[in-house]
Amino acid sequence: MPGGNEYMVNNAVGEDIQRALRPFDLIRDLLLVSKYRIKDNLITPRPRMYYILSLGILLVFLYVYKDISYCLSYKWCFMVIYALHPVAYATFIAIAAYQSESAIKLVTKMQEIDRNLRIVGVLDLPNHHKTSWCYVICVIVVHASKLILIIIKLNTLSSYTKLLSNIILDLEILYLAFIVDFLLSRLEAWTTVFVNAVRRPNINIIESNHVDRNTTALFGILKAILGTFLTLKAHRSVW
């Protein structure tokens, strides 16, 4: 989806994503309204009690859904997949939409801090990259279950085409979610820079003839880094 990140900023839960959740509109409402709330164009979590109640209602809905008898004829394993897919997909989309907007804001902060560090003479920033595989596992579960549902229920070319388009959309959102993990490692790298500066006060930025100016700049950068830590902590609270 070209320009997907800008699209997510303008609409935290995009219309195309909402359409992708049909015919599970009630499930979408339960998970996105009960577990999450949209405030200031951000999805933020509600208390755990809302989540427990919504899942209880969700289970009741799944077991009385009009297509339930069709799935039951294909053994109980398909029934589990039928129940798991909409829950996993709705949860993944809510988290991914939330994380993507967070990533955009944090990338802006990261670029500004990197630029300011280079101005005061810190050119070689350590790079510690971390990867969380929970996003990948979620994508695999969602689309594997969707594929099985297509095979046992529809088995049409249009359904496979829709499945592929959904995979492409989710991979793009997945990439945005990975940015959050990268930013966390970047923040750790910035912290390492300042720890080394304290331990070795004779580095270039301190040896400069403009000590006062550079010191003021460093304190400004440190303040920005601390603010970015708080932003990242707030955005990751959805977990």
PDB file of C-alpha atoms in Angstrom:
ATOM      1  CA  MET A   1       0.000   0.000   0.000  1.00  0.00           C
ATOM      2  CA  PRO A   2       1.963   3.053  -1.206  1.00  0.00           C
ATOM      3  CA  GLY A   3       2.309   5.759   1.396  1.00  0.00           C
ATOM      4  CA  GLY A   4       0.960   3.387   4.004  1.00  0.00           C
ATOM      5  CA  ASN A   5       2.623   5.113   6.919  1.00  0.00           C
ATOM      6  CA  GLU A   6       1.093   8.497   6.069  1.00  0.00           C
ATOM      7  CA  TYR A   7      -2.266   6.790   5.637  1.00  0.00           C
ATOM      8  CA  MET A   8      -2.035   5.276   9.088  1.00  0.00           C
ATOM      9  CA  VAL A   9      -1.255   8.683  10.565  1.00  0.00           C
ATOM     10  CA  ASN A  10      -4.384  10.210   9.056  1.00  0.00           C
ATOM     11  CA  ASN A  11      -6.575   7.327  10.112  1.00  0.00           C
ATOM     12  CA  ALA A  12      -5.338   5.144  12.965  1.00  0.00           C
ATOM     13  CA  VAL A  13      -7.722   2.363  11.960  1.00  0.00           C
ATOM     14  CA  GLY A  14      -7.971   2.616   8.173  1.00  0.00           C
ATOM     15  CA  GLU A  15     -11.178   1.868   6.296  1.00  0.00           C
ATOM     16  CA  ASP A  16      -9.496  -0.815   4.212  1.00  0.00           C
ATOM     17  CA  ILE A  17      -8.348  -2.534   7.399  1.00  0.00           C
ATOM     18  CA  GLN A  18     -11.854  -2.371   8.787  1.00  0.00           C
ATOM     19  CA  ARG A  19     -13.215  -3.910   5.591  1.00  0.00           C
ATOM     20  CA  ALA A  20     -10.626  -6.673   5.846  1.00  0.00           C
ATOM     21  CA  LEU A  21     -12.126  -7.707   9.175  1.00  0.00           C
ATOM     22  CA  ARG A  22     -15.612  -8.324   7.756  1.00  0.00           C
ATOM     23  CA  PRO A  23     -17.787 -10.319   8.362  1.00  0.00           C
ATOM     24  CA  PHE A  24     -16.350 -10.046  11.864  1.00  0.00           C
ATOM     25  CA  ASP A  25     -17.610  -6.510  12.533  1.00  0.00           C
ATOM     26  CA  LEU A  26     -18.709  -7.343  16.056  1.00  0.00           C
ATOM     27  CA  ILE A  27     -15.326  -8.881  16.804  1.00  0.00           C
ATOM     28  CA  ARG A  28     -13.595  -5.775  15.498  1.00  0.00           C
ATOM     29  CA  ASP A  29     -15.753  -3.542  17.649  1.00  0.00           C
ATOM     30  CA  LEU A  30     -15.187  -5.651  20.741  1.00  0.00           C
ATOM     31  CA  LEU A  31     -11.417  -5.720  20.394  1.00  0.00           C
ATOM     32  CA  LEU A  32     -10.862  -2.183  19.144  1.00  0.00           C
ATOM     33  CA  VAL A  33     -13.412  -0.497  21.391  1.00  0.00           C
ATOM     34  CA  SER A  34     -13.248  -2.606  24.542  1.00  0.00           C
ATOM     35  CA  LYS A  35      -9.531  -3.391  24.625  1.00  0.00           C
ATOM     36  CA  TYR A  36      -8.403  -0.200  22.902  1.00  0.00           C
ATOM     37  CA  ARG A  37      -9.649   3.344  22.647  1.00  0.00           C
ATOM     38  CA  ILE A  38      -8.790   5.925  20.007  1.00  0.00           C
ATOM     39  CA  LYS A  39      -7.722   9.232  21.494  1.00  0.00           C
ATOM     40  CA  ASP A  40      -5.818  11.989  19.688  1.00  0.00           C
ATOM     41  CA  ASN A  41      -5.436   9.672  16.674  1.00  0.00           C
ATOM     42  CA  LEU A  42      -3.674   7.035  18.791  1.00  0.00           C
ATOM     43  CA  ILE A  43      -4.890   3.636  19.929  1.00  0.00           C
ATOM     44  CA  THR A  44      -4.357   3.318  23.675  1.00  0.00           C
ATOM     45  CA  PRO A  45      -5.174   0.327  25.908  1.00  0.00           C
ATOM     46  CA  ARG A  46      -8.103   0.218  28.295  1.00  0.00           C
ATOM     47  CA  PRO A  47      -8.075  -1.531  31.705  1.00  0.00           C
ATOM     48  CA  ARG A  48      -7.687  -5.303  31.682  1.00  0.00           C
ATOM     49  CA  MET A  49     -11.288  -5.841  32.822  1.00  0.00           C
ATOM     50  CA  TYR A  50     -12.595  -4.474  29.501  1.00  0.00           C
ATOM     51  CA  TYR A  51     -10.376  -6.979  27.708  1.00  0.00           C
ATOM     52  CA  ILE A  52     -11.652  -9.924  29.780  1.00  0.00           C
ATOM     53  CA  LEU A  53     -15.299  -8.991  29.262  1.00  0.00           C
ATOM     54  CA  SER A  54     -14.834  -8.453  25.535  1.00  0.00           C
ATOM     55  CA  LEU A  55     -13.194 -11.862  25.093  1.00  0.00           C
ATOM     56  CA  GLY A  56     -16.054 -13.502  26.974  1.00  0.00           C
ATOM     57  CA  ILE A  57     -18.620 -11.892  24.689  1.00  0.00           C
ATOM     58  CA  LEU A  58     -16.433 -12.768  21.714  1.00  0.00           C
ATOM     59  CA  LEU A  59     -16.441 -16.478  22.569  1.00  0.00           C
ATOM     60  CA  VAL A  60     -20.234 -16.484  22.892  1.00  0.00           C
ATOM     61  CA  PHE A  61     -20.532 -14.771  19.519  1.00  0.00           C
ATOM     62  CA  LEU A  62     -18.201 -17.238  17.815  1.00  0.00           C
ATOM     63  CA  TYR A  63     -20.106 -20.278  19.030  1.00  0.00           C
ATOM     64  CA  VAL A  64     -23.477 -18.992  17.789  1.00  0.00           C
ATOM     65  CA  TYR A  65     -22.265 -17.545  14.495  1.00  0.00           C
ATOM     66  CA  LYS A  66     -24.372 -18.674  11.531  1.00  0.00           C
ATOM     67  CA  ASP A  67     -21.464 -20.469   9.813  1.00  0.00           C
ATOM     68  CA  ILE A  68     -20.533 -22.443  12.910  1.00  0.00           C
ATOM     69  CA  SER A  69     -22.241 -25.655  11.788  1.00  0.00           C
ATOM     70  CA  TYR A  70     -20.320 -25.562   8.524  1.00  0.00           C
ATOM     71  CA  CYS A  71     -16.992 -25.493  10.322  1.00  0.00           C
ATOM     72  CA  LEU A  72     -18.012 -28.151  12.832  1.00  0.00           C
ATOM     73  CA  SER A  73     -18.463 -30.620   9.986  1.00  0.00           C
ATOM     74  CA  TYR A  74     -14.726 -30.317   9.283  1.00  0.00           C
ATOM     75  CA  LYS A  75     -13.559 -31.523  12.726  1.00  0.00           C
ATOM     76  CA  TRP A  76     -12.855 -29.490  15.830  1.00  0.00           C
ATOM     77  CA  CYS A  77      -9.401 -28.390  14.677  1.00  0.00           C
ATOM     78  CA  PHE A  78     -11.010 -26.231  12.012  1.00  0.00           C
ATOM     79  CA  MET A  79     -13.355 -24.834  14.627  1.00  0.00           C
ATOM     80  CA  VAL A  80     -10.344 -23.706  16.656  1.00  0.00           C
ATOM     81  CA  ILE A  81      -8.840 -22.093  13.552  1.00  0.00           C
ATOM     82  CA  TYR A  82     -12.148 -20.393  12.794  1.00  0.00           C
ATOM     83  CA  ALA A  83     -12.201 -18.896  16.281  1.00  0.00           C
ATOM     84  CA  LEU A  84      -8.490 -18.040  16.363  1.00  0.00           C
ATOM     85  CA  HIS A  85      -8.189 -16.236  13.048  1.00  0.00           C
ATOM     86  CA  PRO A  86     -10.462 -13.196  13.638  1.00  0.00           C
ATOM     87  CA  VAL A  87      -9.089 -12.710  17.155  1.00  0.00           C
ATOM     88  CA  ALA A  88      -5.467 -12.836  16.015  1.00  0.00           C
ATOM     89  CA  TYR A  89      -6.117 -10.672  12.972  1.00  0.00           C
ATOM     90  CA  ALA A  90      -8.055  -7.960  14.812  1.00  0.00           C
ATOM     91  CA  THR A  91      -5.478  -7.831  17.603  1.00  0.00           C
ATOM     92  CA  PHE A  92      -2.576  -7.726  15.161  1.00  0.00           C
ATOM     93  CA  ILE A  93      -4.125  -4.915  13.125  1.00  0.00           C
ATOM     94  CA  ALA A  94      -4.856  -2.848  16.235  1.00  0.00           C
ATOM     95  CA  ILE A  95      -1.304  -3.224  17.534  1.00  0.00           C
ATOM     96  CA  ALA A  96       0.270  -2.663  14.129  1.00  0.00           C
ATOM     97  CA  ALA A  97      -1.728   0.504  13.504  1.00  0.00           C
ATOM     98  CA  TYR A  98      -0.753   1.800  16.915  1.00  0.00           C
ATOM     99  CA  GLN A  99       2.921   0.896  16.462  1.00  0.00           C
ATOM    100  CA  SER A 100       3.129   2.358  12.960  1.00  0.00           C
ATOM    101  CA  GLU A 101       2.053   5.815  14.070  1.00  0.00           C
ATOM    102  CA  SER A 102       4.391   5.566  17.045  1.00  0.00           C
ATOM    103  CA  ALA A 103       7.237   4.667  14.708  1.00  0.00           C
ATOM    104  CA  ILE A 104       6.682   7.729  12.543  1.00  0.00           C
ATOM    105  CA  LYS A 105       6.880  10.073  15.518  1.00  0.00           C
ATOM    106  CA  LEU A 106       9.912   8.297  16.957  1.00  0.00           C
ATOM    107  CA  VAL A 107      11.769   8.263  13.634  1.00  0.00           C
ATOM    108  CA  THR A 108      11.435  12.040  13.510  1.00  0.00           C
ATOM    109  CA  LYS A 109      12.909  12.322  16.999  1.00  0.00           C
ATOM    110  CA  MET A 110      15.691   9.869  16.134  1.00  0.00           C
ATOM    111  CA  GLN A 111      16.752  11.818  13.047  1.00  0.00           C
ATOM    112  CA  GLU A 112      16.853  15.078  14.989  1.00  0.00           C
ATOM    113  CA  ILE A 113      18.978  13.584  17.788  1.00  0.00           C
ATOM    114  CA  ASP A 114      21.380  11.932  15.328  1.00  0.00           C
ATOM    115  CA  ARG A 115      21.842  15.232  13.526  1.00  0.00           C
ATOM    116  CA  ASN A 116      22.511  17.139  16.748  1.00  0.00           C
ATOM    117  CA  LEU A 117      25.027  14.546  17.938  1.00  0.00           C
ATOM    118  CA  ARG A 118      26.986  14.867  14.710  1.00  0.00           C
ATOM    119  CA  ILE A 119      27.008  18.658  15.055  1.00  0.00           C
ATOM    120  CA  VAL A 120      28.807  18.409  18.401  1.00  0.00           C
ATOM    121  CA  GLY A 121      31.299  15.850  17.080  1.00  0.00           C
ATOM    122  CA  VAL A 122      29.889  12.393  17.866  1.00  0.00           C
ATOM    123  CA  LEU A 123      30.220  10.776  14.449  1.00  0.00           C
ATOM    124  CA  ASP A 124      30.500   7.041  15.169  1.00  0.00           C
ATOM    125  CA  LEU A 125      27.338   5.851  16.869  1.00  0.00           C
ATOM    126  CA  PRO A 126      27.213   2.205  17.988  1.00  0.00           C
ATOM    127  CA  ASN A 127      24.540   0.118  16.310  1.00  0.00           C
ATOM    128  CA  HIS A 128      22.802  -2.551  18.382  1.00  0.00           C
ATOM    129  CA  HIS A 129      19.952  -4.101  16.438  1.00  0.00           C
ATOM    130  CA  LYS A 130      17.314  -6.215  18.140  1.00  0.00           C
ATOM    131  CA  THR A 131      14.585  -8.206  16.459  1.00  0.00           C
ATOM    132  CA  SER A 132      11.369  -9.356  18.073  1.00  0.00           C
ATOM    133  CA  TRP A 133       9.802 -12.334  16.351  1.00  0.00           C
ATOM    134  CA  CYS A 134       6.375 -11.947  17.972  1.00  0.00           C
ATOM    135  CA  TYR A 135       5.233  -9.851  14.986  1.00  0.00           C
ATOM    136  CA  VAL A 136       6.368 -12.533  12.525  1.00  0.00           C
ATOM    137  CA  ILE A 137       4.670 -15.319  14.470  1.00  0.00           C
ATOM    138  CA  CYS A 138       1.445 -13.324  14.589  1.00  0.00           C
ATOM    139  CA  VAL A 139       1.513 -12.770  10.819  1.00  0.00           C
ATOM    140  CA  ILE A 140       2.146 -16.475  10.175  1.00  0.00           C
ATOM    141  CA  VAL A 141      -0.719 -17.548  12.456  1.00  0.00           C
ATOM    142  CA  VAL A 142      -3.123 -15.053  10.920  1.00  0.00           C
ATOM    143  CA  HIS A 143      -2.471 -15.925   7.301  1.00  0.00           C
ATOM    144  CA  ALA A 144      -2.044 -19.663   7.814  1.00  0.00           C
ATOM    145  CA  SER A 145      -5.436 -19.814   9.499  1.00  0.00           C
ATOM    146  CA  LYS A 146      -6.913 -17.613   6.766  1.00  0.00           C
ATOM    147  CA  LEU A 147      -5.564 -19.925   4.079  1.00  0.00           C
ATOM    148  CA  ILE A 148      -7.100 -22.962   5.764  1.00  0.00           C
ATOM    149  CA  LEU A 149     -10.441 -21.188   6.043  1.00  0.00           C
ATOM    150  CA  ILE A 150     -10.316 -20.355   2.342  1.00  0.00           C
ATOM    151  CA  ILE A 151      -9.558 -23.957   1.432  1.00  0.00           C
ATOM    152  CA  ILE A 152     -12.347 -25.480   3.518  1.00  0.00           C
ATOM    153  CA  LYS A 153     -14.985 -22.812   2.870  1.00  0.00           C
ATOM    154  CA  LEU A 154     -14.519 -20.917  -0.393  1.00  0.00           C
ATOM    155  CA  ASN A 155     -11.662 -22.270  -2.491  1.00  0.00           C
ATOM    156  CA  THR A 156     -12.020 -19.584  -5.163  1.00  0.00           C
ATOM    157  CA  LEU A 157      -9.447 -17.574  -7.081  1.00  0.00           C
ATOM    158  CA  SER A 158     -10.830 -14.255  -5.826  1.00  0.00           C
ATOM    159  CA  SER A 159     -10.351 -15.389  -2.244  1.00  0.00           C
ATOM    160  CA  TYR A 160      -6.709 -16.246  -2.861  1.00  0.00           C
ATOM    161  CA  THR A 161      -6.204 -12.865  -4.529  1.00  0.00           C
ATOM    162  CA  LYS A 162      -7.679 -11.125  -1.504  1.00  0.00           C
ATOM    163  CA  LEU A 163      -5.452 -13.214   0.750  1.00  0.00           C
ATOM    164  CA  LEU A 164      -2.329 -12.137  -1.158  1.00  0.00           C
ATOM    165  CA  SER A 165      -3.322  -8.472  -1.040  1.00  0.00           C
ATOM    166  CA  ASN A 166      -3.881  -8.739   2.712  1.00  0.00           C
ATOM    167  CA  ILE A 167      -0.454 -10.335   3.133  1.00  0.00           C
ATOM    168  CA  ILE A 168       1.192  -7.458   1.242  1.00  0.00           C
ATOM    169  CA  LEU A 169      -0.626  -4.918   3.412  1.00  0.00           C
ATOM    170  CA  ASP A 170       0.334  -6.711   6.616  1.00  0.00           C
ATOM    171  CA  LEU A 171       3.978  -7.013   5.587  1.00  0.00           C
ATOM    172  CA  GLU A 172       4.139  -3.247   5.127  1.00  0.00           C
ATOM    173  CA  ILE A 173       2.587  -2.652   8.532  1.00  0.00           C
ATOM    174  CA  LEU A 174       4.926  -5.299   9.930  1.00  0.00           C
ATOM    175  CA  TYR A 175       7.925  -3.343   8.651  1.00  0.00           C
ATOM    176  CA  LEU A 176       6.683  -0.232  10.448  1.00  0.00           C
ATOM    177  CA  ALA A 177       6.306  -2.213  13.648  1.00  0.00           C
ATOM    178  CA  PHE A 178       9.914  -3.414  13.386  1.00  0.00           C
ATOM    179  CA  ILE A 179      11.007   0.241  13.343  1.00  0.00           C
ATOM    180  CA  VAL A 180       9.939   0.534  16.965  1.00  0.00           C
ATOM    181  CA  ASP A 181      12.358  -2.233  17.975  1.00  0.00           C
ATOM    182  CA  PHE A 182      15.123  -0.580  15.978  1.00  0.00           C
ATOM    183  CA  LEU A 183      14.474   2.738  17.695  1.00  0.00           C
ATOM    184  CA  LEU A 184      14.750   1.078  21.080  1.00  0.00           C
ATOM    185  CA  SER A 185      18.199  -0.231  20.164  1.00  0.00           C
ATOM    186  CA  ARG A 186      19.119   3.221  18.859  1.00  0.00           C
ATOM    187  CA  LEU A 187      18.187   4.780  22.169  1.00  0.00           C
ATOM    188  CA  GLU A 188      20.469   2.295  23.907  1.00  0.00           C
ATOM    189  CA  ALA A 189      23.254   3.322  21.541  1.00  0.00           C
ATOM    190  CA  TRP A 190      22.785   6.990  22.426  1.00  0.00           C
ATOM    191  CA  THR A 191      22.941   6.085  26.105  1.00  0.00           C
ATOM    192  CA  THR A 192      26.227   4.262  25.486  1.00  0.00           C
ATOM    193  CA  VAL A 193      27.643   7.397  23.856  1.00  0.00           C
ATOM    194  CA  PHE A 194      26.923   9.502  26.919  1.00  0.00           C
ATOM    195  CA  VAL A 195      28.202   6.853  29.347  1.00  0.00           C
ATOM    196  CA  ASN A 196      31.493   6.764  27.430  1.00  0.00           C
ATOM    197  CA  ALA A 197      31.608  10.560  27.466  1.00  0.00           C
ATOM    198  CA  VAL A 198      31.371  10.564  31.257  1.00  0.00           C
ATOM    199  CA  ARG A 199      34.054   7.892  31.644  1.00  0.00           C
ATOM    200  CA  ARG A 200      36.423   9.545  29.160  1.00  0.00           C
ATOM    201  CA  PRO A 201      36.015  13.309  29.555  1.00  0.00           C
ATOM    202  CA  ASN A 202      38.851  14.031  27.139  1.00  0.00           C
ATOM    203  CA  ILE A 203      36.925  13.100  23.995  1.00  0.00           C
ATOM    204  CA  ASN A 204      36.834  15.532  21.123  1.00  0.00           C
ATOM    205  CA  ILE A 205      33.603  17.214  22.076  1.00  0.00           C
ATOM    206  CA  ILE A 206      35.026  18.163  25.474  1.00  0.00           C
ATOM    207  CA  GLU A 207      38.474  19.144  24.139  1.00  0.00           C
ATOM    208  CA  SER A 208      36.854  21.666  21.835  1.00  0.00           C
ATOM    209  CA  ASN A 209      37.594  25.351  22.384  1.00  0.00           C
ATOM    210  CA  HIS A 210      33.869  25.916  22.639  1.00  0.00           C
ATOM    211  CA  VAL A 211      33.335  23.870  25.771  1.00  0.00           C
ATOM    212  CA  ASP A 212      30.416  25.869  27.097  1.00  0.00           C
ATOM    213  CA  ARG A 213      28.547  25.828  23.813  1.00  0.00           C
ATOM    214  CA  ASN A 214      29.091  22.102  23.280  1.00  0.00           C
ATOM    215  CA  THR A 215      28.175  21.291  26.869  1.00  0.00           C
ATOM    216  CA  THR A 216      24.912  23.191  26.481  1.00  0.00           C
ATOM    217  CA  ALA A 217      24.241  21.344  23.231  1.00  0.00           C
ATOM    218  CA  LEU A 218      24.944  17.993  24.880  1.00  0.00           C
ATOM    219  CA  PHE A 219      22.519  18.722  27.702  1.00  0.00           C
ATOM    220  CA  GLY A 220      19.905  19.669  25.119  1.00  0.00           C
ATOM    221  CA  ILE A 221      20.493  16.392  23.276  1.00  0.00           C
ATOM    222  CA  LEU A 222      20.335  14.446  26.540  1.00  0.00           C
ATOM    223  CA  LYS A 223      16.989  16.066  27.307  1.00  0.00           C
ATOM    224  CA  ALA A 224      15.721  15.072  23.854  1.00  0.00           C
ATOM    225  CA  ILE A 225      16.909  11.485  24.385  1.00  0.00           C
ATOM    226  CA  LEU A 226      15.151  11.254  27.743  1.00  0.00           C
ATOM    227  CA  GLY A 227      11.999  12.630  26.149  1.00  0.00           C
ATOM    228  CA  THR A 228      12.253  10.022  23.400  1.00  0.00           C
ATOM    229  CA  PHE A 229      12.621   7.277  25.999  1.00  0.00           C
ATOM    230  CA  LEU A 230       9.388   8.456  27.612  1.00  0.00           C
ATOM    231  CA  THR A 231       7.644   8.555  24.234  1.00  0.00           C
ATOM    232  CA  LEU A 232       8.781   5.029  23.409  1.00  0.00           C
ATOM    233  CA  LYS A 233       7.723   3.768  26.835  1.00  0.00           C
ATOM    234  CA  ALA A 234       4.262   5.278  26.418  1.00  0.00           C
ATOM    235  CA  HIS A 235       3.818   3.843  22.924  1.00  0.00           C
ATOM    236  CA  ARG A 236       4.964   0.361  23.972  1.00  0.00           C
ATOM    237  CA  SER A 237       2.475   0.260  26.858  1.00  0.00           C
ATOM    238  CA  VAL A 238       0.014  -1.392  24.479  1.00  0.00           C
ATOM    239  CA  TRP A 239       1.902  -4.628  25.116  1.00  0.00           C
TER     240      TRP A 239
END
